[in-house]
Backbone as CSV, one residue per row, in Angstrom:
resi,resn,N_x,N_y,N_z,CA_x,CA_y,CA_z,C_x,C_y,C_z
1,UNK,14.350,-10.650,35.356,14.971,-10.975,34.087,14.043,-11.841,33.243
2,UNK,13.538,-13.091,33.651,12.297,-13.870,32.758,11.415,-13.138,32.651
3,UNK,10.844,-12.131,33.527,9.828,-11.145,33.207,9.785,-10.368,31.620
4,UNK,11.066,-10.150,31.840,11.998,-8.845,30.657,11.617,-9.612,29.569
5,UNK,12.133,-11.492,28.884,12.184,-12.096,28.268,10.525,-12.186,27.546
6,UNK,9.633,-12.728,29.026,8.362,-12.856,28.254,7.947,-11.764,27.608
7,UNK,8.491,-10.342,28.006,7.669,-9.372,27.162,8.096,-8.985,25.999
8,UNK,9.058,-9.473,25.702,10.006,-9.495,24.251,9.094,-10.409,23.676
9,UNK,9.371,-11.488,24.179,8.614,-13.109,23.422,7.039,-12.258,22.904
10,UNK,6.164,-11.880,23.761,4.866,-11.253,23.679,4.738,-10.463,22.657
11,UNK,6.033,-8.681,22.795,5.643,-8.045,21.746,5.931,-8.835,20.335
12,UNK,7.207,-9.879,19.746,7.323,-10.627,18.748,6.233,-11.350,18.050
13,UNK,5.735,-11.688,19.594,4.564,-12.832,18.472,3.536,-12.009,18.370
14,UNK,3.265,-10.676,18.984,2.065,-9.607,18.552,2.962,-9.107,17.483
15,UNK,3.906,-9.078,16.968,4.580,-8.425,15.795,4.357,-8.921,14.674
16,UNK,4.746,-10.135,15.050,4.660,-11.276,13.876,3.219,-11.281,13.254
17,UNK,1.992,-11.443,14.350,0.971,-12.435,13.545,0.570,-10.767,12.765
18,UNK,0.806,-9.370,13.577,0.167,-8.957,12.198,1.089,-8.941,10.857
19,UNK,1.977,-8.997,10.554,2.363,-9.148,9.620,2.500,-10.387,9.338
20,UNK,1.795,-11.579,9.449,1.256,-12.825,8.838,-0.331,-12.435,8.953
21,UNK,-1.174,-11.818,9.032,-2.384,-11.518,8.775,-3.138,-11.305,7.015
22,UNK,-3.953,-11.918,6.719,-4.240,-11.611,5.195,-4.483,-10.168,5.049
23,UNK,-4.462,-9.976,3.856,-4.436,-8.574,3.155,-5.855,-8.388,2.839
24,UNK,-6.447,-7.251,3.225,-7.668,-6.864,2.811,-7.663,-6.900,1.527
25,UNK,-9.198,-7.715,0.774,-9.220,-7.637,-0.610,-10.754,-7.118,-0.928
26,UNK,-10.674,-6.722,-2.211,-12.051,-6.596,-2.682,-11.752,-6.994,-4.239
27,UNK,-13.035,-7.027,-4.622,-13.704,-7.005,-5.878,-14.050,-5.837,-6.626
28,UNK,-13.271,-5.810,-8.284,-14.094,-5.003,-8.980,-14.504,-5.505,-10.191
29,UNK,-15.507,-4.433,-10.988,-15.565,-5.199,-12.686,-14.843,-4.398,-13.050
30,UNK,-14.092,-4.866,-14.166,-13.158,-4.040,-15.182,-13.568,-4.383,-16.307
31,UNK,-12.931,-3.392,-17.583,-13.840,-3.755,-18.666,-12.051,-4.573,-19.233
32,UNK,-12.759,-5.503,-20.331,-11.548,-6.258,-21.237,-12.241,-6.477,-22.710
33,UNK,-11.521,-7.147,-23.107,-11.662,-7.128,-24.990,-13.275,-7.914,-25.137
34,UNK,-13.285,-8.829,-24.436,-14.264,-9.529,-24.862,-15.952,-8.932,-23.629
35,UNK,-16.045,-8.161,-23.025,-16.724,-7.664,-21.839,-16.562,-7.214,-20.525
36,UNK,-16.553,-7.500,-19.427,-16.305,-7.673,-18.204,-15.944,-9.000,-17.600
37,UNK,-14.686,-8.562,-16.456,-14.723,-9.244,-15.143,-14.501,-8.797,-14.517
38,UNK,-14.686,-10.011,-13.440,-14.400,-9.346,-11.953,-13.315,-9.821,-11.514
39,UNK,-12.823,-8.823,-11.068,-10.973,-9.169,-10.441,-10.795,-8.657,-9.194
40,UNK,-10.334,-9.784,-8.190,-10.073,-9.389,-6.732,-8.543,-9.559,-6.654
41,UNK,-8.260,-8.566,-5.963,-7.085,-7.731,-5.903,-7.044,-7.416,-4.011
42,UNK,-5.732,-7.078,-3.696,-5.463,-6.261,-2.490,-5.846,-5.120,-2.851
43,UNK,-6.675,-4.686,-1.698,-6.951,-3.125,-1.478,-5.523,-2.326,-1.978
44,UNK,-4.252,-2.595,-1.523,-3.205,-1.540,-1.488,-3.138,-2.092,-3.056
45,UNK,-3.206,-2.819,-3.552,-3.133,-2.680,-4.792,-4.190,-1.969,-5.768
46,UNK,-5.087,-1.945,-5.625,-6.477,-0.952,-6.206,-5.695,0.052,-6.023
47,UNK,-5.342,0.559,-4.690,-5.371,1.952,-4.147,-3.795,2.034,-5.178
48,UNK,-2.852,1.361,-5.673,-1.762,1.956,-6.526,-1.960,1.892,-7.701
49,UNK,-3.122,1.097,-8.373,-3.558,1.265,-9.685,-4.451,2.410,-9.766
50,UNK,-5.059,2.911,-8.940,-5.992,3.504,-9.107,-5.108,5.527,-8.883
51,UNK,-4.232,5.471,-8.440,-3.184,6.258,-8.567,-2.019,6.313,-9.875
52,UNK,-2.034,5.254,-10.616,-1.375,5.658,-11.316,-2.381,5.602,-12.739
53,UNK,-3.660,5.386,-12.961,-4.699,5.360,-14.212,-4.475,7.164,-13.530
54,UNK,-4.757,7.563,-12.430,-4.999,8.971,-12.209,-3.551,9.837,-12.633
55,UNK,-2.450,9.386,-12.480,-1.625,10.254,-12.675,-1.216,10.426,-14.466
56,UNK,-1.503,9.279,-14.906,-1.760,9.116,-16.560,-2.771,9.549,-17.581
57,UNK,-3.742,9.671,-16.247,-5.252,10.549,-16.962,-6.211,9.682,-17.949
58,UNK,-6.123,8.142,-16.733,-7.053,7.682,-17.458,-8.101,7.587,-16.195
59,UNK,-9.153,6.511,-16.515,-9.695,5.918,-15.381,-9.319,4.912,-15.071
60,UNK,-9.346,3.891,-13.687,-9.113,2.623,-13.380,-9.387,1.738,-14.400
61,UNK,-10.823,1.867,-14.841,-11.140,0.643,-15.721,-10.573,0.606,-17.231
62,UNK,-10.127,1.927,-17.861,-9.336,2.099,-19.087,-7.858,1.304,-18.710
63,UNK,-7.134,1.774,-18.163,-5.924,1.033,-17.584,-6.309,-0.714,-17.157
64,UNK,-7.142,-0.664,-16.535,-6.977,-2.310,-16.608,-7.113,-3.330,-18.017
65,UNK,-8.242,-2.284,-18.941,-8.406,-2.470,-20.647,-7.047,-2.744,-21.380
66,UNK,-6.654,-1.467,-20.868,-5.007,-1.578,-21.549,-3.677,-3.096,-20.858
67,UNK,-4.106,-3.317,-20.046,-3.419,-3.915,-19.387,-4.309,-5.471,-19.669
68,UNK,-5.301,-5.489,-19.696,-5.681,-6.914,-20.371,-5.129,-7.263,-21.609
69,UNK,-5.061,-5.933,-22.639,-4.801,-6.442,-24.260,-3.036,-6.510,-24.260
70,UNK,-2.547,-6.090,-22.863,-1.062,-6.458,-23.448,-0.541,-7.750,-22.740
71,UNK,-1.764,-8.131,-22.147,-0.929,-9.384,-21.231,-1.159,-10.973,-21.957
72,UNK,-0.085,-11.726,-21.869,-0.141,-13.325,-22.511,-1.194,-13.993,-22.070
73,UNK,-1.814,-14.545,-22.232,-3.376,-15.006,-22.197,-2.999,-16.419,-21.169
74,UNK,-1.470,-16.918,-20.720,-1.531,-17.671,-19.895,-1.275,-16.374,-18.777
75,UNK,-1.835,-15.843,-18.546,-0.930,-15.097,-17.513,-2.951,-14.384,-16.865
76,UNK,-3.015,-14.453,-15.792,-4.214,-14.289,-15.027,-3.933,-12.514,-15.037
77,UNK,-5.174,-11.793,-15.066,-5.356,-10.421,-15.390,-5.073,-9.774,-13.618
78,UNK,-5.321,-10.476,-12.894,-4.619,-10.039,-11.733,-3.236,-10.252,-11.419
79,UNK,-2.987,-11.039,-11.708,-1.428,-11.180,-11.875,-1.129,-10.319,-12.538
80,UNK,-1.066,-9.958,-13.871,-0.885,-8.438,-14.422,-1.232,-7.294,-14.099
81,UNK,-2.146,-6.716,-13.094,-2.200,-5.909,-12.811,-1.203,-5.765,-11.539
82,UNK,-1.126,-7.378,-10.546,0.159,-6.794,-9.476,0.848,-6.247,-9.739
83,UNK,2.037,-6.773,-10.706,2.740,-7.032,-11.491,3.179,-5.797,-12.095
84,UNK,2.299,-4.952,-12.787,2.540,-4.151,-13.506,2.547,-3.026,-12.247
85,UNK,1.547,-2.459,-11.677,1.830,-1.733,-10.342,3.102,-1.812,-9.583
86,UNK,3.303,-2.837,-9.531,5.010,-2.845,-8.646,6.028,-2.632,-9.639
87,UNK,5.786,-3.043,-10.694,6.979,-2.507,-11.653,6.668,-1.043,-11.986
88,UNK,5.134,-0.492,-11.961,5.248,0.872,-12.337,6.094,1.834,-11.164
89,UNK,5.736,1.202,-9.999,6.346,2.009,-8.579,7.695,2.052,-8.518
90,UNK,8.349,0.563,-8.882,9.932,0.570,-8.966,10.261,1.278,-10.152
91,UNK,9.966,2.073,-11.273,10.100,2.790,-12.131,10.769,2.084,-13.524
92,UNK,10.390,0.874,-13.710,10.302,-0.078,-14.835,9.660,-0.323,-15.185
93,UNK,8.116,0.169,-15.347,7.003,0.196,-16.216,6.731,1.302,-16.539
94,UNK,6.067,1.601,-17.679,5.364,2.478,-18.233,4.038,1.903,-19.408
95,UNK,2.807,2.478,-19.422,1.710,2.047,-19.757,1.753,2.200,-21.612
């Protein structure tokens, strides 16, 4: 029976830490009003922006353009791009 217990306890905390593990990120340049930056983002987030510039028929870096000139200038351009991706997925955004 304590046997049974530790292997519960075991698979949990192998459950847990990966889903407390950081999120793979990278870096890209995007273009904005005034030139380039670079914006690091979650991979799964690239990978849903970069699906929906494609399903709209732009490129990644046009969509992030568009998405710089509509966002409040206190508001960080990655934060708008989360942001806007999860609202495009829950089907309350549109570009």
């Amino acid at each position: 029976m304590l046997n049974s217990a530790n292997k519960q306890r075991d698979y949990r905390a192998g459950h847990l830490s990966s889903l407390m593990a950081w999120p793979a990120m990278s870096v890209r340049v995007v273009l904005v009003e005034d030139g380039e930056r670079r914006v690091r983002l979650e991979n799964a987030v690239w990978d849903g922006l970069d699906a929906i510039a494609q399903a709209e028929g732009l490129l990644t870096k046009q969509l992030c353009a568009k998405l710089d000139a509509r966002r409040s200038k206190s508001v960080d351009l990655s934060s708008e791009i989360r942001s806007f991706v999860l609202d495009y997925f829950r089907g309350n955004d549109a570009i």
